[in-house]
PDB file of C-alpha atoms in Angstrom:
ATOM      1  CA  UNK A   1     -16.162  44.812  44.972  1.00 78.00           C
ATOM      2  CA  UNK A   2     -16.996  43.688  48.507  1.00 81.00           C
ATOM      3  CA  UNK A   3     -18.961  40.622  47.361  1.00 83.00           C
ATOM      4  CA  UNK A   4     -20.974  40.866  50.565  1.00 87.00           C
ATOM      5  CA  UNK A   5     -23.520  38.154  49.779  1.00 86.00           C
ATOM      6  CA  UNK A   6     -20.840  35.838  48.439  1.00 85.00           C
ATOM      7  CA  UNK A   7     -18.817  36.410  51.636  1.00 85.00           C
ATOM      8  CA  UNK A   8     -21.884  35.692  53.818  1.00 91.00           C
ATOM      9  CA  UNK A   9     -22.628  39.237  54.981  1.00 95.00           C
ATOM     10  CA  UNK A  10     -26.208  40.338  55.530  1.00 96.00           C
ATOM     11  CA  UNK A  11     -27.555  43.868  55.652  1.00 96.00           C
ATOM     12  CA  UNK A  12     -28.879  44.634  59.129  1.00 97.00           C
ATOM     13  CA  UNK A  13     -29.158  48.449  59.177  1.00 96.00           C
ATOM     14  CA  UNK A  14     -29.633  51.389  56.768  1.00 96.00           C
ATOM     15  CA  UNK A  15     -29.732  55.087  57.581  1.00 94.00           C
ATOM     16  CA  UNK A  16     -31.458  57.330  55.050  1.00 92.00           C
ATOM     17  CA  UNK A  17     -30.879  60.918  54.022  1.00 87.00           C
ATOM     18  CA  UNK A  18     -34.337  62.435  53.498  1.00 88.00           C
ATOM     19  CA  UNK A  19     -35.890  65.854  53.123  1.00 85.00           C
ATOM     20  CA  UNK A  20     -38.379  66.859  55.784  1.00 83.00           C
ATOM     21  CA  UNK A  21     -40.731  69.101  53.800  1.00 84.00           C
ATOM     22  CA  UNK A  22     -44.131  67.759  52.752  1.00 86.00           C
ATOM     23  CA  UNK A  23     -43.496  68.635  49.103  1.00 88.00           C
ATOM     24  CA  UNK A  24     -39.984  67.194  48.981  1.00 86.00           C
ATOM     25  CA  UNK A  25     -38.701  65.259  46.003  1.00 88.00           C
ATOM     26  CA  UNK A  26     -38.632  61.623  47.168  1.00 86.00           C
ATOM     27  CA  UNK A  27     -36.265  60.693  44.354  1.00 85.00           C
ATOM     28  CA  UNK A  28     -33.549  62.624  46.206  1.00 86.00           C
ATOM     29  CA  UNK A  29     -33.824  60.383  49.289  1.00 88.00           C
ATOM     30  CA  UNK A  30     -31.032  57.843  49.586  1.00 89.00           C
ATOM     31  CA  UNK A  31     -29.438  55.565  52.164  1.00 91.00           C
ATOM     32  CA  UNK A  32     -26.044  56.913  53.196  1.00 92.00           C
ATOM     33  CA  UNK A  33     -25.029  54.402  55.867  1.00 95.00           C
ATOM     34  CA  UNK A  34     -25.115  50.608  55.834  1.00 96.00           C
ATOM     35  CA  UNK A  35     -24.197  48.043  58.449  1.00 97.00           C
ATOM     36  CA  UNK A  36     -23.445  44.482  57.336  1.00 97.00           C
ATOM     37  CA  UNK A  37     -22.906  41.542  59.675  1.00 97.00           C
ATOM     38  CA  UNK A  38     -21.170  38.298  58.766  1.00 95.00           C
ATOM     39  CA  UNK A  39     -23.301  35.183  59.102  1.00 95.00           C
ATOM     40  CA  UNK A  40     -20.237  32.981  59.593  1.00 94.00           C
ATOM     41  CA  UNK A  41     -17.514  35.063  61.277  1.00 93.00           C
ATOM     42  CA  UNK A  42     -17.236  37.658  64.010  1.00 95.00           C
ATOM     43  CA  UNK A  43     -17.116  40.734  61.796  1.00 95.00           C
ATOM     44  CA  UNK A  44     -19.175  43.689  60.679  1.00 96.00           C
ATOM     45  CA  UNK A  45     -18.670  46.228  57.923  1.00 96.00           C
ATOM     46  CA  UNK A  46     -19.876  49.830  58.301  1.00 96.00           C
ATOM     47  CA  UNK A  47     -20.200  51.762  55.025  1.00 94.00           C
ATOM     48  CA  UNK A  48     -21.058  55.452  55.037  1.00 94.00           C
ATOM     49  CA  UNK A  49     -21.164  58.282  52.538  1.00 88.00           C
ATOM     50  CA  UNK A  50     -20.792  61.631  54.265  1.00 82.00           C
ATOM     51  CA  UNK A  51     -19.682  64.969  52.910  1.00 75.00           C
ATOM     52  CA  UNK A  52     -18.710  63.443  49.565  1.00 76.00           C
ATOM     53  CA  UNK A  53     -16.422  60.882  51.226  1.00 82.00           C
ATOM     54  CA  UNK A  54     -16.968  57.145  51.169  1.00 85.00           C
ATOM     55  CA  UNK A  55     -15.870  55.414  54.397  1.00 90.00           C
ATOM     56  CA  UNK A  56     -15.625  51.671  54.867  1.00 92.00           C
ATOM     57  CA  UNK A  57     -14.858  50.487  58.381  1.00 95.00           C
ATOM     58  CA  UNK A  58     -14.184  46.927  59.454  1.00 96.00           C
ATOM     59  CA  UNK A  59     -14.816  45.574  62.939  1.00 96.00           C
ATOM     60  CA  UNK A  60     -13.764  42.009  63.573  1.00 95.00           C
ATOM     61  CA  UNK A  61     -12.413  39.528  66.103  1.00 95.00           C
ATOM     62  CA  UNK A  62      -8.716  40.436  66.107  1.00 92.00           C
ATOM     63  CA  UNK A  63      -7.842  37.073  67.679  1.00 95.00           C
ATOM     64  CA  UNK A  64      -8.840  35.370  64.411  1.00 95.00           C
ATOM     65  CA  UNK A  65      -5.681  35.771  62.309  1.00 95.00           C
ATOM     66  CA  UNK A  66      -7.232  34.261  59.138  1.00 95.00           C
ATOM     67  CA  UNK A  67     -10.139  36.693  59.335  1.00 94.00           C
ATOM     68  CA  UNK A  68      -7.720  39.558  59.878  1.00 95.00           C
ATOM     69  CA  UNK A  69      -5.811  38.573  56.731  1.00 95.00           C
ATOM     70  CA  UNK A  70      -9.064  38.581  54.720  1.00 91.00           C
ATOM     71  CA  UNK A  71     -10.040  42.011  56.091  1.00 92.00           C
ATOM     72  CA  UNK A  72      -6.590  43.456  55.316  1.00 94.00           C
ATOM     73  CA  UNK A  73      -6.740  42.077  51.746  1.00 91.00           C
ATOM     74  CA  UNK A  74     -10.239  43.465  51.251  1.00 90.00           C
ATOM     75  CA  UNK A  75      -9.192  46.870  52.587  1.00 91.00           C
ATOM     76  CA  UNK A  76      -6.186  46.859  50.261  1.00 92.00           C
ATOM     77  CA  UNK A  77      -8.412  46.110  47.231  1.00 89.00           C
ATOM     78  CA  UNK A  78     -10.765  48.952  48.163  1.00 89.00           C
ATOM     79  CA  UNK A  79      -7.897  51.397  48.701  1.00 88.00           C
ATOM     80  CA  UNK A  80      -6.228  50.361  45.415  1.00 89.00           C
ATOM     81  CA  UNK A  81      -9.422  50.903  43.408  1.00 87.00           C
ATOM     82  CA  UNK A  82     -10.956  53.906  45.165  1.00 82.00           C
ATOM     83  CA  UNK A  83      -8.214  55.555  47.217  1.00 80.00           C
ATOM     84  CA  UNK A  84      -7.039  59.061  46.429  1.00 75.00           C
ATOM     85  CA  UNK A  85      -3.617  59.560  44.944  1.00 76.00           C
ATOM     86  CA  UNK A  86      -1.161  61.332  47.179  1.00 76.00           C
ATOM     87  CA  UNK A  87      -1.017  64.915  46.019  1.00 78.00           C
ATOM     88  CA  UNK A  88       0.201  68.123  47.614  1.00 79.00           C
ATOM     89  CA  UNK A  89      -2.310  69.497  50.112  1.00 81.00           C
ATOM     90  CA  UNK A  90      -2.684  72.587  52.196  1.00 81.00           C
ATOM     91  CA  UNK A  91      -4.988  73.333  55.088  1.00 88.00           C
ATOM     92  CA  UNK A  92      -7.772  75.923  55.065  1.00 89.00           C
ATOM     93  CA  UNK A  93      -9.246  77.252  58.298  1.00 91.00           C
ATOM     94  CA  UNK A  94     -13.039  76.910  58.304  1.00 90.00           C
ATOM     95  CA  UNK A  95     -15.755  77.741  60.810  1.00 90.00           C
ATOM     96  CA  UNK A  96     -19.011  75.936  61.446  1.00 85.00           C
ATOM     97  CA  UNK A  97     -21.632  76.216  64.179  1.00 86.00           C
ATOM     98  CA  UNK A  98     -19.435  74.252  66.600  1.00 86.00           C
ATOM     99  CA  UNK A  99     -16.203  76.165  66.077  1.00 91.00           C
ATOM    100  CA  UNK A 100     -13.108  76.303  63.930  1.00 93.00           C
ATOM    101  CA  UNK A 101     -11.477  73.400  62.144  1.00 89.00           C
ATOM    102  CA  UNK A 102      -9.065  72.804  59.293  1.00 88.00           C
ATOM    103  CA  UNK A 103      -9.922  71.222  55.994  1.00 85.00           C
ATOM    104  CA  UNK A 104      -7.445  69.617  53.614  1.00 82.00           C
ATOM    105  CA  UNK A 105      -7.467  70.984  50.078  1.00 82.00           C
ATOM    106  CA  UNK A 106      -5.778  68.849  47.439  1.00 79.00           C
ATOM    107  CA  UNK A 107      -3.892  70.446  44.593  1.00 79.00           C
ATOM    108  CA  UNK A 108      -2.348  69.184  41.418  1.00 77.00           C
ATOM    109  CA  UNK A 109       1.410  68.904  41.461  1.00 72.00           C
ATOM    110  CA  UNK A 110       2.821  71.960  39.813  1.00 71.00           C
ATOM    111  CA  UNK A 111       6.428  72.274  38.654  1.00 75.00           C
ATOM    112  CA  UNK A 112       7.581  75.815  38.142  1.00 73.00           C
ATOM    113  CA  UNK A 113      11.011  76.742  36.867  1.00 76.00           C
ATOM    114  CA  UNK A 114      12.455  79.028  39.539  1.00 76.00           C
ATOM    115  CA  UNK A 115      15.495  80.435  37.695  1.00 76.00           C
ATOM    116  CA  UNK A 116      13.544  82.246  34.905  1.00 73.00           C
ATOM    117  CA  UNK A 117      11.425  83.950  37.571  1.00 65.00           C
ATOM    118  CA  UNK A 118      14.367  85.293  39.620  1.00 65.00           C
TER     119      UNK A 118
END
């Protein structure tokens, strides 16, 4: 979808998720972050997969209006194909080793007839 080679981007960095044990299963190792740099324009693309979420971030010369248009179009294509549908959500309080935080939980839209239940 990004057509990185076609758009003159080159891979310059990968960060791998690996197990540390000596008897680990190497087939479970995978790169989860990529940094691509444009060969022709002042832009980079940072792609990361963390906690089951795919993030694509664009950094570019904001003074270049043509480049900005291309980045906005690319972001729109990604969001159209991979973005989540807006659904009702509620927040759940969670705790990790750093402290408390909230996590969004998506639900399916549910229509309940209120009158029969009154």
